[in-house]
């Protein structure tokens, strides 16, 4: 079965530290990849997405992610986090063959200390 | 931008009653809408996929008679939790897929509490 794994469930960083959140998926076909963010009390927002082309994707708020097909990975990065980045981050994968379905990872809760 | 709304944002109901949650795509047409359930400190669990004008496709383990989904138009899908139990208390989130697109737009969620 298709699955998405996020390696870190909780991450605590100080401001200005660098961030990398791991995401691996199990599906071998052509996929679309997403990172969503959920700030406290708010709904899911799209951070960035990869459909095709340059495997290094830049999103909003200084986030980027790199698609490495050989590793089935789509890790999220930010060089210098801010207190306002405190949120929960979800990696998601979908495909549009055999029915459209998005599978979400378990989420990583990031807390940035001021 | 693509905006998806949900109504109500919060609802409290008594055991045994039914509650309806609406999901609307405000500025685009959505042939497909999805209903998710989010447990505390957990990820989103896909409950069902609804296509306009046809029956919803439910995920394994989701009771279709308990969670009734209707997608009557290209901008509206509803989820009705029938004969609610306290264990149905959760955060329900809908999302909509723009016609011809691959990106889902999420609603703000509805917190259901069954007493």
PDB file of C-alpha atoms in Angstrom, chain B:
ATOM      1  CA  UNK B   1      -6.693  32.241  -5.070  1.00  0.00           C
ATOM      2  CA  UNK B   2      -8.805  29.190  -4.484  1.00  0.00           C
ATOM      3  CA  UNK B   3     -10.916  29.389  -1.358  1.00  0.00           C
ATOM      4  CA  UNK B   4     -12.742  26.557   0.312  1.00  0.00           C
ATOM      5  CA  UNK B   5     -15.126  27.230   3.153  1.00  0.00           C
ATOM      6  CA  UNK B   6     -16.689  24.929   5.689  1.00  0.00           C
ATOM      7  CA  UNK B   7     -19.749  25.451   7.790  1.00  0.00           C
ATOM      8  CA  UNK B   8     -20.103  25.260  10.684  1.00  0.00           C
ATOM      9  CA  UNK B   9     -16.634  25.765  12.112  1.00  0.00           C
ATOM     10  CA  UNK B  10     -17.672  24.210  15.406  1.00  0.00           C
ATOM     11  CA  UNK B  11     -20.659  22.115  16.353  1.00  0.00           C
ATOM     12  CA  UNK B  12     -21.727  20.370  19.512  1.00  0.00           C
ATOM     13  CA  UNK B  13     -24.437  17.752  19.287  1.00  0.00           C
ATOM     14  CA  UNK B  14     -25.946  15.106  21.485  1.00  0.00           C
ATOM     15  CA  UNK B  15     -25.434  11.379  21.029  1.00  0.00           C
ATOM     16  CA  UNK B  16     -27.873   9.894  18.597  1.00  0.00           C
ATOM     17  CA  UNK B  17     -28.472  13.041  16.613  1.00  0.00           C
ATOM     18  CA  UNK B  18     -27.215  13.839  13.130  1.00  0.00           C
ATOM     19  CA  UNK B  19     -25.124  16.768  12.050  1.00  0.00           C
ATOM     20  CA  UNK B  20     -24.410  18.102   8.588  1.00  0.00           C
ATOM     21  CA  UNK B  21     -21.175  19.803   7.567  1.00  0.00           C
ATOM     22  CA  UNK B  22     -20.967  21.805   4.369  1.00  0.00           C
ATOM     23  CA  UNK B  23     -17.934  22.299   2.184  1.00  0.00           C
ATOM     24  CA  UNK B  24     -17.984  24.923  -0.548  1.00  0.00           C
ATOM     25  CA  UNK B  25     -15.488  25.965  -3.166  1.00  0.00           C
ATOM     26  CA  UNK B  26     -16.074  29.697  -3.351  1.00  0.00           C
ATOM     27  CA  UNK B  27     -14.287  30.788  -6.491  1.00  0.00           C
ATOM     28  CA  UNK B  28     -13.755  27.672  -8.544  1.00  0.00           C
ATOM     29  CA  UNK B  29     -15.527  24.552  -9.678  1.00  0.00           C
ATOM     30  CA  UNK B  30     -14.523  21.351  -7.981  1.00  0.00           C
ATOM     31  CA  UNK B  31     -15.353  18.090  -9.681  1.00  0.00           C
ATOM     32  CA  UNK B  32     -13.831  16.217  -6.781  1.00  0.00           C
ATOM     33  CA  UNK B  33     -13.970  16.904  -3.080  1.00  0.00           C
ATOM     34  CA  UNK B  34     -12.398  14.968  -0.277  1.00  0.00           C
ATOM     35  CA  UNK B  35     -13.338  14.503   3.343  1.00  0.00           C
ATOM     36  CA  UNK B  36     -10.680  13.948   5.954  1.00  0.00           C
ATOM     37  CA  UNK B  37     -10.715  13.342   9.648  1.00  0.00           C
ATOM     38  CA  UNK B  38      -7.904  14.593  11.826  1.00  0.00           C
ATOM     39  CA  UNK B  39      -7.379  13.100  15.241  1.00  0.00           C
ATOM     40  CA  UNK B  40      -5.469  15.040  17.902  1.00  0.00           C
ATOM     41  CA  UNK B  41      -1.747  15.027  17.173  1.00  0.00           C
ATOM     42  CA  UNK B  42      -2.339  12.750  14.186  1.00  0.00           C
ATOM     43  CA  UNK B  43      -2.313  13.160  10.471  1.00  0.00           C
ATOM     44  CA  UNK B  44      -5.256  13.553   8.162  1.00  0.00           C
ATOM     45  CA  UNK B  45      -7.123  10.365   7.462  1.00  0.00           C
ATOM     46  CA  UNK B  46      -8.950  10.281   4.155  1.00  0.00           C
ATOM     47  CA  UNK B  47     -12.526   9.231   4.736  1.00  0.00           C
ATOM     48  CA  UNK B  48     -14.007   9.466   1.277  1.00  0.00           C
ATOM     49  CA  UNK B  49     -13.715  10.980  -2.155  1.00  0.00           C
ATOM     50  CA  UNK B  50     -16.793  12.536  -3.676  1.00  0.00           C
ATOM     51  CA  UNK B  51     -17.312  13.316  -7.317  1.00  0.00           C
ATOM     52  CA  UNK B  52     -20.035  15.670  -8.430  1.00  0.00           C
ATOM     53  CA  UNK B  53     -23.142  13.804  -9.413  1.00  0.00           C
ATOM     54  CA  UNK B  54     -21.992  10.366  -8.368  1.00  0.00           C
ATOM     55  CA  UNK B  55     -21.688   8.274  -5.240  1.00  0.00           C
ATOM     56  CA  UNK B  56     -18.778   8.846  -2.938  1.00  0.00           C
ATOM     57  CA  UNK B  57     -15.921   6.378  -2.702  1.00  0.00           C
ATOM     58  CA  UNK B  58     -15.232   5.484   0.896  1.00  0.00           C
ATOM     59  CA  UNK B  59     -11.946   4.371   2.328  1.00  0.00           C
ATOM     60  CA  UNK B  60     -11.649   1.029   4.007  1.00  0.00           C
ATOM     61  CA  UNK B  61     -13.040   1.078   7.508  1.00  0.00           C
ATOM     62  CA  UNK B  62     -15.244   4.131   6.999  1.00  0.00           C
ATOM     63  CA  UNK B  63     -18.934   3.381   7.411  1.00  0.00           C
ATOM     64  CA  UNK B  64     -20.801   4.780   4.449  1.00  0.00           C
ATOM     65  CA  UNK B  65     -24.146   4.586   6.234  1.00  0.00           C
ATOM     66  CA  UNK B  66     -22.808   6.600   9.116  1.00  0.00           C
ATOM     67  CA  UNK B  67     -20.951   9.237   7.157  1.00  0.00           C
ATOM     68  CA  UNK B  68     -23.259  10.266   4.350  1.00  0.00           C
ATOM     69  CA  UNK B  69     -21.631  12.309   1.627  1.00  0.00           C
ATOM     70  CA  UNK B  70     -23.450  14.239  -1.039  1.00  0.00           C
ATOM     71  CA  UNK B  71     -21.817  16.213  -3.834  1.00  0.00           C
ATOM     72  CA  UNK B  72     -24.785  17.787  -5.508  1.00  0.00           C
ATOM     73  CA  UNK B  73     -23.034  20.571  -7.369  1.00  0.00           C
ATOM     74  CA  UNK B  74     -19.600  21.618  -8.554  1.00  0.00           C
ATOM     75  CA  UNK B  75     -19.204  23.882  -5.560  1.00  0.00           C
ATOM     76  CA  UNK B  76     -20.843  22.045  -2.686  1.00  0.00           C
ATOM     77  CA  UNK B  77     -20.301  18.775  -0.859  1.00  0.00           C
ATOM     78  CA  UNK B  78     -21.889  17.819   2.430  1.00  0.00           C
ATOM     79  CA  UNK B  79     -20.930  15.322   5.089  1.00  0.00           C
ATOM     80  CA  UNK B  80     -23.665  14.141   7.428  1.00  0.00           C
ATOM     81  CA  UNK B  81     -22.660  12.284  10.541  1.00  0.00           C
ATOM     82  CA  UNK B  82     -25.678  10.186  11.414  1.00  0.00           C
ATOM     83  CA  UNK B  83     -26.517   8.868  14.863  1.00  0.00           C
ATOM     84  CA  UNK B  84     -23.457  10.552  16.267  1.00  0.00           C
ATOM     85  CA  UNK B  85     -21.472   8.953  19.086  1.00  0.00           C
ATOM     86  CA  UNK B  86     -18.861  10.558  21.323  1.00  0.00           C
ATOM     87  CA  UNK B  87     -16.146   8.675  19.429  1.00  0.00           C
ATOM     88  CA  UNK B  88     -17.173  10.605  16.305  1.00  0.00           C
ATOM     89  CA  UNK B  89     -15.866  13.738  17.978  1.00  0.00           C
ATOM     90  CA  UNK B  90     -13.064  14.950  15.782  1.00  0.00           C
ATOM     91  CA  UNK B  91     -11.860  17.617  13.393  1.00  0.00           C
ATOM     92  CA  UNK B  92     -13.326  17.127   9.934  1.00  0.00           C
ATOM     93  CA  UNK B  93     -11.600  18.761   7.000  1.00  0.00           C
ATOM     94  CA  UNK B  94     -12.705  18.942   3.412  1.00  0.00           C
ATOM     95  CA  UNK B  95     -10.656  19.736   0.367  1.00  0.00           C
ATOM     96  CA  UNK B  96     -11.519  20.452  -3.219  1.00  0.00           C
ATOM     97  CA  UNK B  97      -9.748  19.654  -6.421  1.00  0.00           C
ATOM     98  CA  UNK B  98     -10.037  22.254  -9.129  1.00  0.00           C
ATOM     99  CA  UNK B  99     -11.261  20.934 -12.460  1.00  0.00           C
ATOM    100  CA  UNK B 100      -8.260  19.664 -14.390  1.00  0.00           C
ATOM    101  CA  UNK B 101      -5.851  20.336 -11.542  1.00  0.00           C
ATOM    102  CA  UNK B 102      -3.731  18.255  -9.182  1.00  0.00           C
ATOM    103  CA  UNK B 103      -3.619  20.579  -6.222  1.00  0.00           C
ATOM    104  CA  UNK B 104      -6.114  20.317  -3.403  1.00  0.00           C
ATOM    105  CA  UNK B 105      -7.404  23.344  -1.568  1.00  0.00           C
ATOM    106  CA  UNK B 106      -8.372  22.778   2.018  1.00  0.00           C
ATOM    107  CA  UNK B 107     -11.190  24.133   4.077  1.00  0.00           C
ATOM    108  CA  UNK B 108     -10.618  25.453   7.596  1.00  0.00           C
ATOM    109  CA  UNK B 109     -12.138  22.387   9.207  1.00  0.00           C
ATOM    110  CA  UNK B 110     -15.103  21.684  11.451  1.00  0.00           C
ATOM    111  CA  UNK B 111     -14.671  20.630  15.031  1.00  0.00           C
ATOM    112  CA  UNK B 112     -17.409  18.227  16.019  1.00  0.00           C
ATOM    113  CA  UNK B 113     -18.043  17.423  19.657  1.00  0.00           C
ATOM    114  CA  UNK B 114     -20.603  14.779  20.504  1.00  0.00           C
ATOM    115  CA  UNK B 115     -21.788  14.796  24.097  1.00  0.00           C
TER     116      UNK B 115
END
